[in-house]
Tab-separated table of C-alpha atoms and ligand atoms in Angstrom:
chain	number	residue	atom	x	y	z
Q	1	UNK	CA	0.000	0.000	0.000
Q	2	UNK	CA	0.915	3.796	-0.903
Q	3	UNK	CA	1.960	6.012	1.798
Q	4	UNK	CA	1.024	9.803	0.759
Q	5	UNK	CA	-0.451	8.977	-3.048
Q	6	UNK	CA	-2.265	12.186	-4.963
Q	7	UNK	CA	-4.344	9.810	-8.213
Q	8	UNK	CA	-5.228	12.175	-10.867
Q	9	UNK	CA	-5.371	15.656	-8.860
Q	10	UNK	CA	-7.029	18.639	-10.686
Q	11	UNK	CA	-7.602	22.028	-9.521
Q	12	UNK	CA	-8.391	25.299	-11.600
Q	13	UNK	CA	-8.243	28.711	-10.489
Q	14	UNK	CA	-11.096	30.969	-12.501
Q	15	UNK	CA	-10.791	28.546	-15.623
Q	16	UNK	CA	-6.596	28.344	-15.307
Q	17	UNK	CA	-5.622	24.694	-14.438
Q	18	UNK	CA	-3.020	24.794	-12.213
Q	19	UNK	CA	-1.991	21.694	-11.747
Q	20	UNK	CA	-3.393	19.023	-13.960
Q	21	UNK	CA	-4.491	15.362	-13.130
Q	22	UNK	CA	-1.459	14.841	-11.035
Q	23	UNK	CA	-0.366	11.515	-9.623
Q	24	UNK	CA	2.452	10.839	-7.168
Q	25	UNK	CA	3.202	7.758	-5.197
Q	26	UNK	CA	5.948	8.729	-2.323
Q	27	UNK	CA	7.152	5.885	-0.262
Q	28	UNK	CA	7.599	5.859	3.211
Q	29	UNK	CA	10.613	6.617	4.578
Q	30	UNK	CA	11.886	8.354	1.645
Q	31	UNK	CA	12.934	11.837	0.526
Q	32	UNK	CA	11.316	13.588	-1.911
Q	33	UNK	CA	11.688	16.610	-3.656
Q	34	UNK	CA	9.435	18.165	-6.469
Q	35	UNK	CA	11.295	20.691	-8.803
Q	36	UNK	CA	9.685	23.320	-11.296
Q	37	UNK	CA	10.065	26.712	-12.567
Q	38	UNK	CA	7.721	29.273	-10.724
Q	39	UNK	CA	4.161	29.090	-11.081
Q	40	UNK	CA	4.588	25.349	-11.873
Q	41	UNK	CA	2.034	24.459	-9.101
Q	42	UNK	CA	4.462	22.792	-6.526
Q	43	UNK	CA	2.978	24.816	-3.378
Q	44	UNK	CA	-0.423	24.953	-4.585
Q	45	UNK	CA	0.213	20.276	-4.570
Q	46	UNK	CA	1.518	21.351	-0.824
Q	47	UNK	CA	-1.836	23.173	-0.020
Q	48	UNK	CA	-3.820	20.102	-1.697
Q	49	UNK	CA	-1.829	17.844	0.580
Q	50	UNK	CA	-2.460	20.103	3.718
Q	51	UNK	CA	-6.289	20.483	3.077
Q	52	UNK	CA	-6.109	24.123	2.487
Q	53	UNK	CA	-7.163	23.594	-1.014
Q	54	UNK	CA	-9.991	21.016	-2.304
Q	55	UNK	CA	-9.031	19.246	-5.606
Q	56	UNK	CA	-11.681	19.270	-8.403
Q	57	UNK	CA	-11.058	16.143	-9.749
Q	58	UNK	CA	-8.754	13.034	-8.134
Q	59	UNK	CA	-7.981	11.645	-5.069
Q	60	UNK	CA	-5.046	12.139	-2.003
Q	61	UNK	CA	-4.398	9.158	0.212
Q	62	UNK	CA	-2.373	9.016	3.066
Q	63	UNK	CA	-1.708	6.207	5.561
Q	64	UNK	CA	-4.481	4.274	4.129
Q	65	UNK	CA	-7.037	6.756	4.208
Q	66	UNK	CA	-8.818	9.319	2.132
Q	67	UNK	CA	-7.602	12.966	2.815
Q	68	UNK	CA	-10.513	14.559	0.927
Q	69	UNK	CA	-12.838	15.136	3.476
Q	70	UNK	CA	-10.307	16.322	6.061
Q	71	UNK	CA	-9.389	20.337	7.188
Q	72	UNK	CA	-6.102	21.625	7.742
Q	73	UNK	CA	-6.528	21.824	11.394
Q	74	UNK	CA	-7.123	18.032	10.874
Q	75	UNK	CA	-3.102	17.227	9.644
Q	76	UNK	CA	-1.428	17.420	13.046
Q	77	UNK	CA	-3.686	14.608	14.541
Q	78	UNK	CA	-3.018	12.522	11.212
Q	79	UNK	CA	0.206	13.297	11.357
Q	80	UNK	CA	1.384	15.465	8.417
Q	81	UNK	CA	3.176	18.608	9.240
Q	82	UNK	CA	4.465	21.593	6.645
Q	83	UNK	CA	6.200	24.772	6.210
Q	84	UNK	CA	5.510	27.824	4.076
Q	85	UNK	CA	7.286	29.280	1.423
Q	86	UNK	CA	6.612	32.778	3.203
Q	87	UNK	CA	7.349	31.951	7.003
Q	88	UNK	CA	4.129	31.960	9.322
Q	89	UNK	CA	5.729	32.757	12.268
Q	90	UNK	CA	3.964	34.227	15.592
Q	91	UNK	CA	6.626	37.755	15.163
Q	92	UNK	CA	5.702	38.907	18.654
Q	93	UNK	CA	6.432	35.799	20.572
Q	94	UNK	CA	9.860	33.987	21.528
Q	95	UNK	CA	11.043	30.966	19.737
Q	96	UNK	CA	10.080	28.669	22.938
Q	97	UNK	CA	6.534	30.085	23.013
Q	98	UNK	CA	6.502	29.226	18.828
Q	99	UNK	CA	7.612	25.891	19.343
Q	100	UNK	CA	5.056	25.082	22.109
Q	101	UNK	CA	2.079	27.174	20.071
Q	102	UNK	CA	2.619	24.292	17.927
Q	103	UNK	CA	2.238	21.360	19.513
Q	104	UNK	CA	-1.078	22.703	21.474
Q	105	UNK	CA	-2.502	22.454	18.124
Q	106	UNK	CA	-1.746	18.300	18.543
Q	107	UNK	CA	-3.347	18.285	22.184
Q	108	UNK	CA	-6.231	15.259	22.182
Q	109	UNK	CA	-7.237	16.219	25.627
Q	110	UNK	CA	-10.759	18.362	25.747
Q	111	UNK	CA	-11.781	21.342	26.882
Q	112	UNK	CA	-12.881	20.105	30.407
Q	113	UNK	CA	-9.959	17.927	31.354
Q	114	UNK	CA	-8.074	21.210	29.821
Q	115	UNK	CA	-10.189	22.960	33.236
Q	116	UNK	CA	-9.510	20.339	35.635
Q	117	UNK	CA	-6.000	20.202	34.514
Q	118	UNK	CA	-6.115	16.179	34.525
Q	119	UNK	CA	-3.336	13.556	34.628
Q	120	UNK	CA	-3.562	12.772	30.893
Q	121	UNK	CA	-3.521	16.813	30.180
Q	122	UNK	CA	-0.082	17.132	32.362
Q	123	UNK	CA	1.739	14.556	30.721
Q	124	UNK	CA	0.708	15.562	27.594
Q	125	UNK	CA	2.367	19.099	28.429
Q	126	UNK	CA	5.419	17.660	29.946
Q	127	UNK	CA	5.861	15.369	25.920
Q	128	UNK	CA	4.854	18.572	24.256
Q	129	UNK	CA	8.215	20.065	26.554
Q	130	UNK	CA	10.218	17.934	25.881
Q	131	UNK	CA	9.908	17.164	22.551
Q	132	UNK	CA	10.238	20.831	22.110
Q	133	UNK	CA	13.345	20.539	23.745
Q	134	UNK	CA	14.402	18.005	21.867
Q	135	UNK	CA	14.159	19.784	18.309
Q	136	UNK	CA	15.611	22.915	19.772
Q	137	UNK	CA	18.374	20.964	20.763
Q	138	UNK	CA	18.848	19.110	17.338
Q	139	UNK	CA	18.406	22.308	15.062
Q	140	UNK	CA	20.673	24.340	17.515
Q	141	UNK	CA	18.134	26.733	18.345
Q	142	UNK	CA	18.646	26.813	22.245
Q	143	UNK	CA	20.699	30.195	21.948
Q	144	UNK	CA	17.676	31.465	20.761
Q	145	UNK	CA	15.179	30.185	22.971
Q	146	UNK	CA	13.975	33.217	24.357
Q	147	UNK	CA	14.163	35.694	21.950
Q	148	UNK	CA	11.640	37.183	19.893
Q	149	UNK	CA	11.183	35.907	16.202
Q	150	UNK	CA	10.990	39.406	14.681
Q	151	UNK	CA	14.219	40.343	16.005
Q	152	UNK	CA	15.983	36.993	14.119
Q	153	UNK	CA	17.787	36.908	10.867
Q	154	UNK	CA	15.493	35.283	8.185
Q	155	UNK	CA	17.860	32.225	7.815
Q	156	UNK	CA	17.446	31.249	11.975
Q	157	UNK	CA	13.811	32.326	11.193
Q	158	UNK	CA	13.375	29.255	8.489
Q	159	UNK	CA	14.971	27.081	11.030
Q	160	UNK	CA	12.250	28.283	13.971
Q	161	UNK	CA	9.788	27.108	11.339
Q	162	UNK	CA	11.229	23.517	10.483
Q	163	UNK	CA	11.345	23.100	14.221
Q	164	UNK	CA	7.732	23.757	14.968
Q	165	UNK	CA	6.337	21.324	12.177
Q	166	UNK	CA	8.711	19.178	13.867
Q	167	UNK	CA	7.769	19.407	17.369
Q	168	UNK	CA	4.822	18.417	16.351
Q	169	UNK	CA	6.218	14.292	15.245
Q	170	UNK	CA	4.908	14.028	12.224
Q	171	UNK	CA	4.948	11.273	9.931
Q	172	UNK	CA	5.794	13.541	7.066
Q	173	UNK	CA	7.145	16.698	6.735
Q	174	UNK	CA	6.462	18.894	3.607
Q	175	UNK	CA	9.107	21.342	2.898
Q	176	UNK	CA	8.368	24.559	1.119
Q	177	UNK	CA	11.299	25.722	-0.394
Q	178	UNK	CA	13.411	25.405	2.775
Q	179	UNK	CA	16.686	26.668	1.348
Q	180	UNK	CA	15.454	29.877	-0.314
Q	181	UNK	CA	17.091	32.928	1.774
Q	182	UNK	CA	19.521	31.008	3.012
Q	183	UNK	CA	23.456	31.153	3.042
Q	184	UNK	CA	25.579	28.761	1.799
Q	185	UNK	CA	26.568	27.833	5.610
Q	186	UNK	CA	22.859	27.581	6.514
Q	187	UNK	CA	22.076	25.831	3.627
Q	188	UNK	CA	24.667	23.009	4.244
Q	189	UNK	CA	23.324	22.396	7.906
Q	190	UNK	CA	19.685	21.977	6.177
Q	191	UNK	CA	21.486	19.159	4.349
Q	192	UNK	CA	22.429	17.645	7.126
Q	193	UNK	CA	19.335	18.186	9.159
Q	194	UNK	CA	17.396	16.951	6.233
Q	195	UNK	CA	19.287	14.017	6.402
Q	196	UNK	CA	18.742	12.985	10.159
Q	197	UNK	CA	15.118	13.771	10.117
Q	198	UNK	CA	15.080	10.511	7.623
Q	199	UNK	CA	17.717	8.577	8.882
Q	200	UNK	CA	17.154	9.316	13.018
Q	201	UNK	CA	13.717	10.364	13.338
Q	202	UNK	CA	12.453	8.302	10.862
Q	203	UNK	CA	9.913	10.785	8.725
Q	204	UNK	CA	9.279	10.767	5.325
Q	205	UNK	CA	9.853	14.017	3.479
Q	206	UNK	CA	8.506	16.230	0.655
Q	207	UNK	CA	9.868	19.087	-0.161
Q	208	UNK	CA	9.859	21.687	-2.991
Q	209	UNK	CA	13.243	23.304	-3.371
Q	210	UNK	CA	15.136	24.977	-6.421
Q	211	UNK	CA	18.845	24.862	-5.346
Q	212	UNK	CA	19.367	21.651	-7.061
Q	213	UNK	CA	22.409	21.296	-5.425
Q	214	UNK	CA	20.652	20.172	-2.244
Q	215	UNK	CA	18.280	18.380	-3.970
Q	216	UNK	CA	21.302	16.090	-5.379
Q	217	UNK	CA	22.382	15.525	-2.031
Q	218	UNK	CA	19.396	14.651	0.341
Q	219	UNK	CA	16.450	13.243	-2.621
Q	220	UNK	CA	16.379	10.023	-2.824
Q	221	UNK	CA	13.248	10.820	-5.661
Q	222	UNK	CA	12.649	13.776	-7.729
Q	223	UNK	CA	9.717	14.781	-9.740
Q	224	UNK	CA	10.261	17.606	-12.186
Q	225	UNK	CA	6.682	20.094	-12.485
Q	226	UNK	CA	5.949	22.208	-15.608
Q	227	UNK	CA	2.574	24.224	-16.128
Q	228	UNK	CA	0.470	21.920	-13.294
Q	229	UNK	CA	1.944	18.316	-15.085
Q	230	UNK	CA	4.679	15.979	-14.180
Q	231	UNK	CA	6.841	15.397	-16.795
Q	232	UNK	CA	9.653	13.225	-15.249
Q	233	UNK	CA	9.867	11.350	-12.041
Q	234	UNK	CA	13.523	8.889	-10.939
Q	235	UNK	CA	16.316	9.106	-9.203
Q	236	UNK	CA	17.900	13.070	-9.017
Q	237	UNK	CA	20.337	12.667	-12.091
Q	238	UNK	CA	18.095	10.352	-14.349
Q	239	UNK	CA	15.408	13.466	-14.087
Q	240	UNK	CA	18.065	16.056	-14.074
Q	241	UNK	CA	19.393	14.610	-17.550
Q	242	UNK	CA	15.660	14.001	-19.024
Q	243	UNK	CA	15.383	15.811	-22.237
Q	244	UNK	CA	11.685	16.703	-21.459
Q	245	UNK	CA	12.977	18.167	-18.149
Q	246	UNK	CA	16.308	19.594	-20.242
Q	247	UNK	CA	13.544	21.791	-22.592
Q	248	UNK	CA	11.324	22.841	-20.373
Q	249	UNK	CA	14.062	24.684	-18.165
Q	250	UNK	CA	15.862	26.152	-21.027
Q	251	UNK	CA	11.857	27.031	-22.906
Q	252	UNK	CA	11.452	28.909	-19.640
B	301	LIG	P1	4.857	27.218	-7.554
B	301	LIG	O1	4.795	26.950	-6.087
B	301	LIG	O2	5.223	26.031	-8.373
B	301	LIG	O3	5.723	28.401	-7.871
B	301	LIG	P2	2.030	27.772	-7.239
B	301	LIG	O4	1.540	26.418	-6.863
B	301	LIG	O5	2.163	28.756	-6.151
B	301	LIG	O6	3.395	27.642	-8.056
B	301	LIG	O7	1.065	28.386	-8.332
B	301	LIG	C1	0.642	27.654	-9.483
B	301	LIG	C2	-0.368	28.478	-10.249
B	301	LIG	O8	-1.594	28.518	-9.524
B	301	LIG	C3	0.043	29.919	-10.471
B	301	LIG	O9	-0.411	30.318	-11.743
B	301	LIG	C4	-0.702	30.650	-9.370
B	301	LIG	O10	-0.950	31.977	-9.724
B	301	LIG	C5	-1.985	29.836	-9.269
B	301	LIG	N1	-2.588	29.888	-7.928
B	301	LIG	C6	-2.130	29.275	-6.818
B	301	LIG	N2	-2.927	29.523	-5.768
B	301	LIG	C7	-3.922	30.328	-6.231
B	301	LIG	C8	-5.075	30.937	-5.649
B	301	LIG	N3	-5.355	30.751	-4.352
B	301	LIG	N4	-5.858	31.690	-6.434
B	301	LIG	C9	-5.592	31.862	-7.746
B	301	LIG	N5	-4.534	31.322	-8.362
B	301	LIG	C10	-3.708	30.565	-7.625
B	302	LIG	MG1	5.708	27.884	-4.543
């Protein structure tokens, strides 16, 4: 069985088709990265994947189970978590307070046991802490604990936001453009971060990036995008040297 499968996704803004009967298959456990020139339709496959868009034709399965009928406030529980290509950040509050805003959105308990401040609600605050901890520690963020995200540089900023999708343990992490802004230093740790969040943690990821360079290093699976179609999936080189994918870079 599939793990996170999109068969035949369609949606259309006012009459334009922006991304046209679509189907991916990504395995569990596996990295991988879709590539396009702008406007190809990568985020808006991000936003069909996080519920924030309904297809108009197809279907998106994940684990088993029909997304369709799911919201985005639905994906924590299920256990997909995302960035944004624009960072959606709480600018007011510290990194800590980010981190925690975003497992509370995971919390099972309800809103009486919240009241009565029950066992199960306690120990679900003390995992929240410490897996907070835990991804502060990993991404190196503890220096900035308690400092306010407006005041950070926008590379440390893209950082705060990998670590609160993955405070919240997800089974997949979709990465929107993660690199973009970045130096070459930063950049390089992404690799490696990248990396570990397969190999240690265990979660599958999708991500949309454009430095290429990273996407030769940490995909094990590339599909290249063009005007809402896929026109070559494989390994990073086999779709890097695809003649379809070869013309449509240099058309653009
Ligand atoms: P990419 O991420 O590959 O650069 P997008 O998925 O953001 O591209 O956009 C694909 C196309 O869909 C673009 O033409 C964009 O203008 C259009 N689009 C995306 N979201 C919307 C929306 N909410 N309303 C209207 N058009 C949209
Ligand atoms: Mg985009």
């Amino acid at each position: 069985m599939s793990f996170l499968s999109l068969e035949n996704v369609t949606i259309s803004f006012g009459g334009i088709r922006a991304v046209k009967n679509v189907s991916l298959d990504i395995k569990e456990g596996e990295i991988f990265a879709l590539v396009g020139p702008n406007g190809a339709g990568k985020s808006t496959i991000f936003n069909l994947i996080s519920r924030l868009y309904k297809q108009n034709e197809g279907n998106i399965f994940f684990d088993g189970k029909s997304l369709n009928h799911l919201k985005p406030f639905d994906m924590p529980d299920i256990g997909i978590a995302r960035t944004f290509q624009n960072i959606e950040l709480f600018g007011n509050a510290t990194v800590l307070q980010n981190l925690l805003v975003g497992t509370n959105v995971r919390k099972s308990s309800n809103f009486l046991s919240e009241i009565l401040f029950t066992r199960s609600v306690r120990k679900e605050e003390v995992t929240s802490r410490v897996m907070v901890e835990e991804v502060m520690d990993f991404l190196d963020l503890q220096q900035y604990r308690e400092k306010y995200i407006m005041g950070l540089s926008y590379g440390t900023r893209k950082i705060v936001e990998l670590g609160r999708a993955l405070a919240l343990k997800p089974k997949v992490l979709l990465l929107d453009e993660p690199a973009s802004g970045l130096s070459a230093e930063e950049t390089a740790d992404l690799a490696f971060w990248i990396e570990d969040i397969k190999k240690i943690m265990g979660i599958t990821v999708l991500m949309v990036e454009h430095n290429l360079n990273l996407v030769n290093k940490v995909a094990d699976r590339v599909a290249a995008l063009v005007d809402g179609e896929i026109i070559s999936v494989g390994n990073p080189k086999s779709v890097q040297s695809d003649p379809k994918v070869i013309e449509a870079y240099i058309g653009v």
